Amino acid sequence: MLVGAALGVAGASFQGLFRNPLADPYLMGSAAGAAFAVALLASLLGGLAPAFAQHAIFQSLPLSATLFGFFGALLATLVTLVLAGGAARTGELVLAGVVVGSVLTGATTYLMLQDADRVRAVFAYTLGNLAFLGWPGVKALLLFFLVAFPPLLLLGRVLNALQLGEEVARSMGLPLEGLKLLLLLAASLLVAAAVAQAGIIGFVGLITPHLLRRLLGEDYRLLLPASALGGAVLLTLADLLARTLTRPAELPVGVVTTLLGGPFFLYLMWRRRGRA
């Protein structure tokens, strides 16, 4: 539930910050950036093999791994924006995010495959898997969620103002550049916390805000807390499917969210093209 809540809020924040309905931690490469940074830290510390042997990466890595992942997520997001030429260019943003995410996922896989005896655990992590989480991981997630979520809630008014355009937001007397940076930092920290614990779980941050907008409208003061609850419910249901569809085996939950989110993403692209 905490992983889903973090991804749901991060997705809603990215969409509001960049005024782009397709902005998502998975599609923008930030989740892949966080995964690469966490894997790199584990490799540098010589803790990669023990981490996967225990099926709980935070039992052998310090809490600072999430902060390392935070910088990875932030850097990947900025690279995606530069390559796309700005957040408003939807097609270029998605393409740049896919390229950045693919490169970083490949680099992460290379680092992890240095521990070839645990290939299954490695790929389960890169596909997104809640089986890695233990109580130490839950505590770490809760800590970072409580750090990042309240500032985003307080900035709901700023996200509402941004939907009217940056000039309108500035006319309201808002210190826009500083507030946008704070939004990006808080959302990236949520992505890093979720990825460090559960790997790359796609499309939760895309699906949840879109569905809730139909019910609640565009007010981010309501949409952000609703996205936390909606993301928690969505990922819990996806995990239930992952545990039951192929019993007694268990699918990585990231596979289920991708199967759900892929068609939803194509529908959004088709609808946007129809409007154009």
XYZ file of N, CA and C in Angstrom:
828
model
N 0.826 -1.208 0.000
C 0.000 0.000 0.000
C 0.861 1.260 0.000
N 1.970 1.236 0.763
C 2.859 2.395 0.787
C 3.541 2.612 -0.560
N 3.959 1.527 -1.210
C 4.573 1.641 -2.533
C 3.570 2.240 -3.523
N 2.351 1.722 -3.526
C 1.323 2.233 -4.421
C 0.986 3.682 -4.136
N 0.899 4.039 -2.866
C 0.603 5.423 -2.506
C 1.707 6.358 -2.989
N 2.962 5.957 -2.796
C 4.088 6.785 -3.222
C 4.071 6.992 -4.738
N 3.821 5.926 -5.484
C 3.809 6.031 -6.947
C 2.610 6.835 -7.442
N 1.452 6.662 -6.798
C 0.264 7.423 -7.188
C 0.447 8.915 -6.987
N 0.985 9.297 -5.831
C 1.202 10.716 -5.548
C 2.281 11.288 -6.464
N 3.349 10.514 -6.697
C 4.415 10.992 -7.576
C 3.887 11.212 -8.994
N 3.054 10.289 -9.476
C 2.486 10.438 -10.805
C 1.608 11.667 -10.927
N 0.744 11.877 -9.945
C -0.125 13.062 -9.959
C 0.705 14.341 -9.907
N 1.769 14.329 -9.109
C 2.624 15.513 -8.978
C 3.341 15.812 -10.281
N 3.882 14.774 -10.929
C 4.563 14.973 -12.210
C 3.600 15.521 -13.261
N 2.400 14.973 -13.310
C 1.430 15.427 -14.310
C 1.049 16.886 -14.083
N 0.896 17.271 -12.823
C 0.566 18.655 -12.532
C 1.737 19.586 -12.738
N 2.914 19.176 -12.324
C 4.102 20.013 -12.430
C 4.457 20.299 -13.886
N 4.413 19.256 -14.716
C 4.801 19.410 -16.114
C 3.614 19.701 -17.033
N 2.407 19.772 -16.437
C 1.182 20.014 -17.210
C 1.095 19.066 -18.405
N 1.394 17.807 -18.124
C 1.426 16.793 -19.170
C 0.744 15.540 -18.641
N -0.372 15.119 -19.245
C -1.124 13.977 -18.714
C -0.408 12.636 -18.842
N 0.680 12.598 -19.615
C 1.419 11.350 -19.779
C 2.676 11.304 -18.925
N 2.907 12.331 -18.120
C 4.056 12.324 -17.217
C 3.827 11.287 -16.126
N 4.820 10.427 -15.948
C 4.693 9.299 -15.025
C 6.104 8.859 -14.642
N 6.329 8.436 -13.393
C 7.689 8.015 -13.006
C 8.277 6.932 -13.900
N 7.429 6.043 -14.399
C 7.891 4.955 -15.258
C 8.212 5.466 -16.662
N 7.325 6.250 -17.235
C 7.494 6.713 -18.607
C 8.564 7.793 -18.729
N 8.837 8.526 -17.659
C 9.828 9.590 -17.719
C 11.229 9.126 -17.363
N 11.384 7.853 -17.039
C 12.710 7.325 -16.751
C 13.178 7.521 -15.326
N 12.386 8.202 -14.492
C 12.848 8.467 -13.131
C 12.899 7.199 -12.291
N 11.968 6.276 -12.517
C 12.004 5.006 -11.777
C 13.246 4.201 -12.150
N 13.578 4.180 -13.436
C 14.779 3.476 -13.882
C 16.033 4.141 -13.327
N 16.017 5.473 -13.237
C 17.152 6.185 -12.657
C 17.356 5.837 -11.193
N 16.273 5.748 -10.454
C 16.370 5.373 -9.042
C 16.889 3.951 -8.894
N 16.391 3.024 -9.717
C 16.834 1.628 -9.638
C 18.320 1.515 -9.950
N 18.784 2.240 -10.962
C 20.206 2.190 -11.305
C 21.063 2.728 -10.158
N 20.652 3.834 -9.548
C 21.436 4.428 -8.475
C 21.502 3.513 -7.258
N 20.378 2.867 -6.914
C 20.372 1.937 -5.785
C 21.281 0.742 -6.071
N 21.185 0.196 -7.286
C 22.033 -0.940 -7.654
C 23.510 -0.547 -7.665
N 23.799 0.667 -8.136
C 25.180 1.141 -8.159
C 25.737 1.260 -6.748
N 24.951 1.821 -5.831
C 25.409 1.932 -4.449
C 25.648 0.555 -3.849
N 24.720 -0.375 -4.096
C 24.886 -1.723 -3.567
C 26.151 -2.376 -4.111
N 26.406 -2.157 -5.383
C 27.595 -2.731 -6.001
C 28.861 -2.119 -5.426
N 28.873 -0.809 -5.242
C 30.051 -0.138 -4.695
C 30.340 -0.562 -3.259
N 29.272 -0.844 -2.519
C 29.431 -1.268 -1.129
C 29.737 -2.757 -1.005
N 29.686 -3.461 -2.141
C 29.913 -4.904 -2.093
C 28.769 -5.647 -1.453
N 27.568 -5.011 -1.433
C 26.433 -5.626 -0.744
C 25.373 -6.170 -1.657
N 25.670 -6.260 -2.965
C 24.633 -6.669 -3.902
C 24.193 -8.109 -3.689
N 25.159 -9.030 -3.570
C 24.806 -10.441 -3.390
C 24.050 -10.685 -2.082
N 24.529 -10.187 -0.935
C 23.765 -10.387 0.300
C 22.372 -9.785 0.254
N 22.243 -8.642 -0.420
C 20.927 -7.999 -0.483
C 19.910 -8.913 -1.145
N 20.270 -9.499 -2.264
C 19.329 -10.348 -2.978
C 19.204 -11.718 -2.341
N 20.242 -12.155 -1.657
C 20.151 -13.439 -0.970
C 19.100 -13.377 0.133
N 18.978 -12.228 0.768
C 18.030 -12.091 1.874
C 16.647 -11.659 1.400
N 16.497 -11.407 0.113
C 15.208 -10.984 -0.445
C 14.658 -9.752 0.250
N 15.523 -8.920 0.753
C 15.090 -7.642 1.329
C 16.280 -6.706 1.256
N 16.295 -5.864 0.245
C 17.510 -5.112 -0.063
C 17.933 -4.202 1.081
N 16.975 -3.725 1.878
C 17.339 -2.814 2.945
C 17.805 -3.526 4.208
N 17.838 -4.861 4.199
C 18.438 -5.564 5.325
C 19.954 -5.516 5.236
N 20.497 -5.206 4.056
C 21.946 -5.161 3.922
C 22.440 -3.843 3.341
N 21.531 -2.922 3.027
C 21.906 -1.603 2.546
C 21.400 -0.544 3.517
N 22.126 0.548 3.659
C 21.691 1.603 4.585
C 20.490 2.363 4.035
N 19.848 3.112 4.928
C 18.724 3.944 4.504
C 19.150 4.972 3.458
N 20.431 5.296 3.454
C 20.915 6.267 2.477
C 20.784 5.763 1.049
N 20.504 4.465 0.852
C 20.294 3.946 -0.500
C 19.120 4.654 -1.173
N 18.077 4.967 -0.406
C 16.951 5.698 -0.976
C 17.381 7.105 -1.401
N 18.241 7.740 -0.619
C 18.718 9.064 -0.998
C 19.582 8.978 -2.258
N 20.370 7.921 -2.382
C 21.144 7.706 -3.600
C 20.186 7.527 -4.781
N 19.126 6.740 -4.563
C 18.114 6.560 -5.596
C 17.410 7.857 -5.942
N 17.244 8.720 -4.959
C 16.618 10.020 -5.180
C 17.401 10.844 -6.201
N 18.714 10.878 -6.057
C 19.523 11.624 -7.019
C 19.480 10.968 -8.397
N 19.415 9.639 -8.431
C 19.282 8.955 -9.710
C 17.967 9.292 -10.397
N 16.880 9.303 -9.631
C 15.564 9.637 -10.194
C 15.536 11.077 -10.687
N 16.097 11.974 -9.899
C 16.109 13.386 -10.260
C 16.923 13.618 -11.529
N 18.103 13.018 -11.602
C 18.965 13.200 -12.767
C 18.309 12.625 -14.026
N 17.697 11.430 -13.906
C 17.042 10.824 -15.063
C 15.892 11.694 -15.558
N 15.125 12.284 -14.648
C 14.023 13.160 -15.036
C 14.525 14.400 -15.779
N 15.595 14.977 -15.269
C 16.147 16.171 -15.913
C 16.703 15.847 -17.299
N 17.368 14.697 -17.439
C 17.890 14.285 -18.749
C 16.731 14.087 -19.731
N 15.651 13.465 -19.263
C 14.477 13.262 -20.120
C 13.906 14.591 -20.590
N 13.792 15.553 -19.685
C 13.247 16.863 -20.050
C 14.147 17.579 -21.060
N 15.455 17.476 -20.878
C 16.382 18.113 -21.815
C 16.278 17.473 -23.193
N 16.267 16.150 -23.237
C 16.180 15.446 -24.515
C 14.858 15.744 -25.233
N 13.779 15.892 -24.453
C 12.460 16.141 -25.043
C 12.284 17.584 -25.485
N 13.152 18.475 -25.006
C 13.008 19.888 -25.343
C 11.929 20.577 -24.547
N 11.570 20.011 -23.397
C 10.553 20.627 -22.544
C 9.421 19.669 -22.232
N 8.705 19.941 -21.149
C 7.650 19.036 -20.694
C 6.397 19.109 -21.543
N 6.202 20.209 -22.271
C 4.961 20.385 -23.023
C 4.897 19.526 -24.279
N 6.033 19.042 -24.736
C 6.071 18.260 -25.973
C 5.823 16.797 -25.628
N 4.568 16.410 -25.631
C 4.156 15.121 -25.096
C 4.822 13.943 -25.797
N 4.782 13.919 -27.118
C 5.358 12.806 -27.859
C 6.838 12.663 -27.611
N 7.557 13.791 -27.667
C 8.995 13.764 -27.434
C 9.316 13.367 -25.995
N 8.480 13.805 -25.047
C 8.712 13.475 -23.641
C 8.636 11.969 -23.421
N 7.615 11.330 -23.976
C 7.465 9.883 -23.825
C 8.619 9.153 -24.495
N 8.983 9.580 -25.705
C 10.076 8.932 -26.421
C 11.390 9.070 -25.657
N 11.679 10.278 -25.182
C 12.912 10.501 -24.421
C 12.911 9.687 -23.138
N 11.759 9.620 -22.452
C 11.670 8.842 -21.223
C 11.895 7.361 -21.455
N 11.349 6.842 -22.550
C 11.542 5.431 -22.877
C 13.015 5.141 -23.153
N 13.679 6.040 -23.882
C 15.098 5.851 -24.191
C 15.940 5.899 -22.919
N 15.722 6.926 -22.099
C 16.484 7.056 -20.851
C 16.235 5.855 -19.935
N 14.956 5.458 -19.809
C 14.627 4.317 -18.966
C 15.244 3.025 -19.461
N 15.247 2.821 -20.767
C 15.806 1.598 -21.337
C 17.311 1.514 -21.097
N 17.999 2.635 -21.319
C 19.451 2.647 -21.097
C 19.779 2.367 -19.630
N 19.064 3.018 -18.731
C 19.348 2.837 -17.304
C 18.948 1.458 -16.815
N 17.864 0.901 -17.332
C 17.480 -0.463 -16.958
C 18.531 -1.461 -17.436
N 19.067 -1.239 -18.643
C 20.140 -2.097 -19.127
C 21.371 -2.009 -18.247
N 21.728 -0.797 -17.822
C 22.882 -0.625 -16.940
C 22.640 -1.277 -15.585
N 21.409 -1.167 -15.070
C 21.070 -1.804 -13.796
C 21.185 -3.318 -13.899
N 20.658 -3.872 -14.979
C 20.732 -5.320 -15.184
C 22.179 -5.783 -15.261
N 23.028 -5.015 -15.936
C 24.449 -5.379 -16.029
C 25.084 -5.436 -14.640
N 24.804 -4.422 -13.816
C 25.375 -4.412 -12.464
C 24.913 -5.625 -11.658
N 23.625 -5.923 -11.765
C 23.072 -6.999 -10.953
C 23.513 -8.369 -11.434
N 23.739 -8.503 -12.721
C 24.127 -9.807 -13.251
C 25.578 -10.155 -12.943
N 26.275 -9.243 -12.296
C 27.588 -9.613 -11.784
C 27.451 -10.663 -10.692
N 26.253 -10.739 -10.126
C 25.923 -11.794 -9.164
C 25.039 -12.811 -9.886
N 25.629 -13.549 -10.818
C 24.857 -14.381 -11.745
C 24.128 -15.534 -11.061
N 24.529 -15.898 -9.857
C 23.874 -17.021 -9.178
C 22.466 -16.678 -8.745
N 22.137 -15.420 -8.759
C 20.812 -15.004 -8.276
C 20.062 -14.264 -9.374
N 20.129 -14.792 -10.588
C 19.531 -14.136 -11.739
C 18.027 -13.941 -11.563
N 17.344 -14.935 -11.014
C 15.889 -14.823 -10.859
C 15.521 -13.677 -9.924
N 16.252 -13.549 -8.833
C 15.979 -12.454 -7.907
C 16.269 -11.108 -8.553
N 17.333 -11.074 -9.357
C 17.700 -9.843 -10.047
C 16.582 -9.384 -10.969
N 16.081 -10.276 -11.803
C 15.048 -9.881 -12.745
C 13.718 -9.624 -12.055
N 13.456 -10.304 -10.946
C 12.244 -10.015 -10.188
C 12.278 -8.578 -9.678
N 13.461 -8.127 -9.269
C 13.589 -6.749 -8.788
C 13.380 -5.745 -9.926
N 14.015 -5.994 -11.076
C 13.899 -5.031 -12.171
C 12.489 -4.999 -12.757
N 11.743 -6.095 -12.606
C 10.365 -6.121 -13.102
C 9.369 -5.568 -12.080
N 9.808 -5.365 -10.859
C 8.919 -4.886 -9.808
C 8.342 -6.031 -9.010
N 8.720 -6.135 -7.747
C 8.315 -7.288 -6.950
C 8.212 -6.899 -5.486
N 7.032 -7.075 -4.915
C 6.825 -6.752 -3.501
C 7.348 -7.830 -2.564
N 7.783 -8.962 -3.119
C 8.299 -10.044 -2.275
C 9.602 -9.659 -1.595
N 10.282 -8.631 -2.085
C 11.526 -8.206 -1.466
C 11.283 -7.466 -0.154
N 10.078 -6.957 0.041
C 9.819 -6.088 1.183
C 9.709 -6.866 2.483
N 10.442 -6.400 3.474
C 10.278 -6.883 4.842
C 9.913 -5.703 5.720
N 9.777 -5.941 7.021
C 9.386 -4.842 7.909
C 10.395 -3.705 7.947
N 11.712 -3.974 7.841
C 12.649 -2.840 7.755
C 12.355 -1.958 6.535
N 11.991 -2.593 5.430
C 11.656 -1.831 4.230
C 10.389 -1.022 4.404
N 9.402 -1.579 5.086
C 8.148 -0.859 5.331
C 8.416 0.384 6.182
N 9.263 0.226 7.198
C 9.598 1.372 8.051
C 10.319 2.457 7.256
N 11.239 2.024 6.367
C 11.958 2.997 5.538
C 10.990 3.726 4.612
N 10.077 2.975 4.002
C 9.081 3.584 3.118
C 8.229 4.597 3.863
N 7.762 4.217 5.039
C 6.912 5.114 5.821
C 7.661 6.391 6.183
N 8.925 6.248 6.542
C 9.734 7.415 6.899
C 9.816 8.398 5.745
N 10.186 7.911 4.566
C 10.346 8.807 3.419
C 9.007 9.331 2.916
N 7.955 8.537 3.052
C 6.630 9.012 2.657
C 6.194 10.179 3.541
N 6.452 10.063 4.837
C 6.076 11.133 5.761
C 6.925 12.389 5.555
N 8.119 12.224 5.001
C 8.964 13.387 4.687
C 8.471 14.097 3.428
N 8.109 13.322 2.393
C 7.824 13.910 1.078
C 6.367 14.279 0.861
N 5.438 13.549 1.480
C 4.020 13.747 1.173
C 3.459 15.058 1.713
N 3.727 15.454 2.962
C 3.157 16.714 3.468
C 3.522 17.946 2.640
N 4.794 18.103 2.196
C 5.080 19.270 1.340
C 4.273 19.271 0.052
N 4.066 18.103 -0.534
C 3.276 18.039 -1.762
C 1.831 18.442 -1.497
N 1.277 18.008 -0.376
C -0.083 18.416 -0.027
C -0.186 19.929 0.112
N 0.822 20.534 0.764
C 0.808 21.976 0.958
C 0.961 22.727 -0.368
N 1.547 22.053 -1.366
C 1.766 22.688 -2.660
C 0.645 22.390 -3.655
N -0.460 21.824 -3.185
C -1.585 21.552 -4.062
C -2.105 22.807 -4.732
N -2.107 23.917 -4.015
C -2.559 25.195 -4.588
C -1.637 25.635 -5.713
N -0.334 25.365 -5.558
C 0.628 25.729 -6.605
C 0.366 24.912 -7.866
N 0.098 23.620 -7.709
C -0.212 22.772 -8.861
C -1.490 23.256 -9.555
N -2.470 23.679 -8.773
C -3.692 24.230 -9.373
C -3.381 25.484 -10.194
N -2.517 26.335 -9.649
C -2.168 27.565 -10.353
C -1.395 27.267 -11.641
N -0.543 26.249 -11.610
C 0.241 25.900 -12.795
C -0.640 25.439 -13.947
N -1.798 24.862 -13.631
C -2.688 24.406 -14.698
C -3.235 25.572 -15.512
N -3.195 26.765 -14.936
C -3.659 27.963 -15.642
C -2.553 28.610 -16.464
N -1.332 28.081 -16.349
C -0.191 28.639 -17.061
C 0.771 29.315 -16.103
N 2.054 29.303 -16.450
C 3.063 29.846 -15.555
C 2.909 31.347 -15.370
N 2.486 32.065 -16.402
C 2.325 33.508 -16.270
C 1.231 33.849 -15.267
N 0.141 33.097 -15.328
C -0.950 33.311 -14.365
C -0.474 32.997 -12.955
N 0.291 31.905 -12.821
C 0.799 31.518 -11.505
C 1.724 32.592 -10.937
N 2.564 33.155 -11.789
C 3.462 34.223 -11.316
C 2.680 35.476 -10.934
N 1.600 35.732 -11.667
C 0.796 36.921 -11.362
C 0.123 36.819 -9.997
N 0.036 35.590 -9.471
C -0.546 35.382 -8.142
C 0.470 35.610 -7.037
N 1.701 36.000 -7.430
C 2.733 36.285 -6.437
C 3.469 35.064 -5.932
N 3.397 33.959 -6.648
C 4.055 32.730 -6.203
C 5.520 32.722 -6.641
N 6.447 32.358 -5.741
C 7.850 32.174 -6.126
C 7.989 30.871 -6.915
N 7.661 30.928 -8.182
C 7.373 29.726 -8.958
C 8.573 28.799 -9.108
N 9.754 29.337 -9.400
C 10.904 28.468 -9.669
C 11.268 27.641 -8.442
N 11.283 28.263 -7.281
C 11.606 27.543 -6.053
C 10.558 26.491 -5.715
N 9.284 26.829 -5.921
C 8.213 25.885 -5.616
C 8.207 24.712 -6.595
N 8.508 24.970 -7.868
C 8.591 23.884 -8.846
C 9.735 22.936 -8.493
N 10.854 23.484 -8.053
C 11.976 22.640 -7.643
C 11.599 21.790 -6.436
N 10.891 22.387 -5.474
C 10.463 21.629 -4.303
C 9.511 20.505 -4.695
N 8.600 20.765 -5.622
C 7.687 19.733 -6.118
C 8.458 18.588 -6.764
N 9.438 18.933 -7.590
C 10.235 17.913 -8.270
C 11.029 17.084 -7.267
N 11.608 17.729 -6.266
C 12.406 17.016 -5.266
C 11.542 16.063 -4.447
N 10.376 16.529 -3.994
C 9.510 15.690 -3.164
C 8.977 14.502 -3.951
N 8.551 14.732 -5.207
C 8.041 13.638 -6.029
C 9.139 12.631 -6.347
N 10.354 13.115 -6.616
C 11.470 12.216 -6.910
C 11.841 11.379 -5.690
N 11.731 11.953 -4.492
C 12.022 11.192 -3.281
C 11.018 10.056 -3.101
N 9.737 10.295 -3.410
C 8.738 9.230 -3.328
C 9.046 8.111 -4.322
N 9.449 8.495 -5.539
C 9.807 7.487 -6.540
C 10.983 6.652 -6.054
N 12.004 7.325 -5.529
C 13.197 6.617 -5.073
C 12.880 5.655 -3.937
N 12.041 6.082 -2.995
C 11.690 5.214 -1.874
C 10.954 3.967 -2.339
N 10.030 4.140 -3.286
C 9.280 2.989 -3.795
C 10.175 2.046 -4.587
N 11.023 2.603 -5.446
C 11.878 1.769 -6.300
C 12.930 1.036 -5.482
N 13.496 1.700 -4.482
C 14.515 1.055 -3.665
C 13.974 -0.186 -2.969
N 12.700 -0.185 -2.652
C 12.108 -1.302 -1.936
C 11.502 -2.354 -2.856
N 10.923 -1.939 -3.973
C 10.110 -2.875 -4.759
C 10.508 -2.953 -6.223
N 11.570 -2.252 -6.634
C 11.951 -2.290 -8.034
C 11.092 -1.369 -8.877
N 11.114 -1.603 -10.186
C 10.433 -0.714 -11.135
C 9.017 -1.232 -11.397
N 8.031 -0.549 -10.844
C 6.626 -0.907 -11.025
C 5.981 0.180 -11.875
N 5.589 -0.177 -13.082
C 5.146 0.817 -14.037
C 3.657 1.117 -13.999
N 3.305 2.322 -14.425
C 1.954 2.763 -14.784
C 1.020 3.036 -13.598
N 1.411 2.726 -12.372
C 0.550 3.079 -11.234
C 0.381 4.590 -11.166
N 1.484 5.321 -11.382
C 1.431 6.776 -11.344
C 0.739 7.395 -12.537
N 0.491 6.620 -13.579
C -0.243 7.113 -14.746
C -1.737 6.852 -14.601
N -2.086 5.631 -14.237
C -3.490 5.222 -14.189
C -4.250 5.937 -13.077
N -3.668 5.941 -11.874
C -4.394 6.417 -10.696
C -4.897 7.863 -10.830
N -4.032 8.836 -11.158
C -4.545 10.211 -11.253
C -5.589 10.396 -12.350
N -5.420 9.687 -13.465
C -6.388 9.837 -14.561
C -7.774 9.355 -14.143
N -7.845 8.208 -13.493
C -9.142 7.688 -13.060
C -9.786 8.604 -12.027
N -8.982 9.139 -11.123
C -9.532 9.967 -10.052
C -9.956 11.348 -10.544
N -9.320 11.841 -11.603
C -9.751 13.131 -12.157
C -11.189 13.081 -12.643
N -11.602 11.934 -13.147
C -12.976 11.796 -13.625
C -13.975 11.900 -12.472
N -13.548 11.535 -11.279
C -14.425 11.564 -10.109
C -14.322 12.871 -9.339
N -13.105 13.428 -9.240
C -12.858 14.545 -8.340
C -12.555 15.855 -9.039
N -12.272 15.810 -10.341
C -11.888 17.024 -11.039
C -10.397 17.284 -10.931
N -9.999 18.529 -11.213
C -8.588 18.883 -11.350
C -7.987 19.534 -10.106
N -8.725 19.600 -9.011
C -8.213 20.255 -7.813
C -7.175 19.355 -7.133
N -5.918 19.760 -7.188
C -4.843 18.925 -6.647
C -4.864 18.849 -5.124
N -5.553 19.732 -4.476
C -5.689 19.621 -3.021
C -6.495 18.385 -2.645
N -7.366 17.944 -3.551
C -8.091 16.685 -3.368
C -7.422 15.537 -4.107
N -6.862 15.838 -5.280
C -6.324 14.783 -6.134
C -5.099 14.112 -5.528
N -4.243 14.863 -4.835
C -3.034 14.269 -4.269
C -3.342 13.244 -3.171
N -4.146 13.582 -2.145
C -4.461 12.554 -1.157
C -5.268 11.399 -1.748
N -6.152 11.711 -2.714
C -6.913 10.643 -3.364
C -5.991 9.726 -4.158
N -4.952 10.281 -4.779
C -4.004 9.468 -5.531
C -3.201 8.561 -4.608
N -2.937 9.016 -3.399
C -2.262 8.157 -2.427
C -3.131 6.944 -2.107
N -4.402 7.195 -1.820
C -5.311 6.098 -1.508
C -5.551 5.220 -2.741
N -5.763 5.852 -3.889
C -6.021 5.100 -5.113
C -4.836 4.256 -5.528
N -3.625 4.806 -5.419
C -2.429 4.034 -5.744
C -2.259 2.848 -4.829
N -2.555 3.040 -3.537
C -2.463 1.928 -2.581
C -3.442 0.815 -2.941
N -4.671 1.188 -3.271
C -5.685 0.187 -3.629
C -5.317 -0.513 -4.931
N -4.888 0.264 -5.931
C -4.560 -0.311 -7.231
C -3.422 -1.316 -7.128
N -2.364 -0.962 -6.414
C -1.223 -1.873 -6.331
C -1.546 -3.092 -5.461
N -2.380 -2.906 -4.459
C -2.802 -4.052 -3.648
C -3.593 -5.048 -4.484
N -4.501 -4.542 -5.324
C -5.272 -5.427 -6.201
C -4.370 -6.092 -7.243
N -3.410 -5.339 -7.779
C -2.474 -5.919 -8.743
C -1.633 -7.006 -8.091
N -1.245 -6.792 -6.846
C -0.461 -7.803 -6.125
C -1.293 -9.054 -5.876
N -2.569 -8.859 -5.589
C -3.463 -10.011 -5.407
C -3.536 -10.836 -6.694
N -3.658 -10.145 -7.837
C -3.657 -10.857 -9.113
C -2.334 -11.565 -9.351
N -1.233 -10.891 -9.021
C 0.089 -11.488 -9.228
C 0.258 -12.764 -8.415
N -0.366 -12.815 -7.241
C -0.215 -13.981 -6.369
C -1.167 -15.125 -6.722
N -2.229 -14.827 -7.488
C -3.252 -15.852 -7.732
C -3.340 -16.324 -9.178
N -2.902 -15.505 -10.139
C -3.090 -15.868 -11.543
C -2.334 -17.130 -11.933
N -1.153 -17.316 -11.399
C -0.318 -18.459 -11.790
C 0.035 -19.323 -10.587
N -0.850 -19.417 -9.621
C -0.572 -20.218 -8.430
C -0.194 -21.644 -8.818
N 0.788 -22.231 -8.081
C 1.466 -21.730 -6.879
C 2.612 -20.767 -7.152
N 2.942 -20.517 -8.425
C 3.974 -19.532 -8.734
C 3.414 -18.126 -8.517
N 4.317 -17.158 -8.459
C 3.898 -15.770 -8.241
C 4.540 -14.878 -9.281
N 3.723 -14.090 -9.984
C 4.236 -13.139 -10.958
C 4.807 -11.909 -10.252
N 5.850 -11.313 -10.804
C 6.244 -9.986 -10.310
C 5.091 -9.007 -10.521
N 4.789 -8.211 -9.534
C 3.625 -7.322 -9.623
C 3.800 -6.294 -10.726
N 5.059 -5.972 -11.069
C 5.296 -5.035 -12.148
C 4.807 -5.543 -13.493
N 4.800 -6.861 -13.667
C 4.269 -7.442 -14.900
C 2.769 -7.180 -14.991
N 2.069 -7.337 -13.875
C 0.614 -7.131 -13.857
C 0.276 -5.663 -14.127
N 0.989 -4.738 -13.463
C 0.682 -3.320 -13.675
C 1.001 -2.896 -15.109
N 2.012 -3.502 -15.717
C 2.332 -3.186 -17.114
C 1.252 -3.715 -18.050
N 0.745 -4.914 -17.770
C -0.332 -5.463 -18.595
C -1.598 -4.620 -18.482
N -1.833 -4.052 -17.305
C -2.988 -3.170 -17.123
C -2.727 -1.779 -17.706
N -1.528 -1.280 -17.478
C -1.224 0.094 -17.844
C -0.918 0.297 -19.311
N -0.369 -0.717 -19.983
C -0.041 -0.581 -21.395
C -1.250 -0.221 -22.254
N -2.335 -0.995 -22.182
C -3.536 -0.628 -22.948
C -4.111 0.726 -22.534
N -4.040 1.048 -21.250
C -4.542 2.341 -20.779
C -3.727 3.474 -21.395
N -2.415 3.305 -21.466
C -1.548 4.312 -22.074
C -1.871 4.481 -23.558
N -2.074 3.375 -24.265
C -2.422 3.448 -25.691
C -3.759 4.162 -25.894
N -4.712 3.915 -24.975
C -5.998 4.598 -25.054
C -5.828 6.109 -24.889
N -4.987 6.519 -23.936
C -4.754 7.947 -23.732
C -4.110 8.581 -24.967
N -3.151 7.867 -25.559
C -2.503 8.380 -26.764
C -3.507 8.505 -27.907
N -4.362 7.502 -28.061
C -5.381 7.521 -29.116
C -6.369 8.669 -28.911
N -6.756 8.897 -27.658
C -7.715 9.965 -27.360
C -7.094 11.337 -27.615
N -5.825 11.494 -27.253
C -5.152 12.774 -27.507
C -4.999 13.027 -29.005
N -4.718 11.968 -29.769
C -4.580 12.132 -31.212
C -5.934 12.502 -31.832
N -7.003 11.898 -31.300
C -8.339 12.230 -31.790
C -8.694 13.680 -31.555
N -8.275 14.211 -30.416
C -8.562 15.622 -30.114
C -7.736 16.551 -30.998
N -6.509 16.082 -31.329
C -5.645 16.906 -32.181
C -6.209 16.964 -33.609
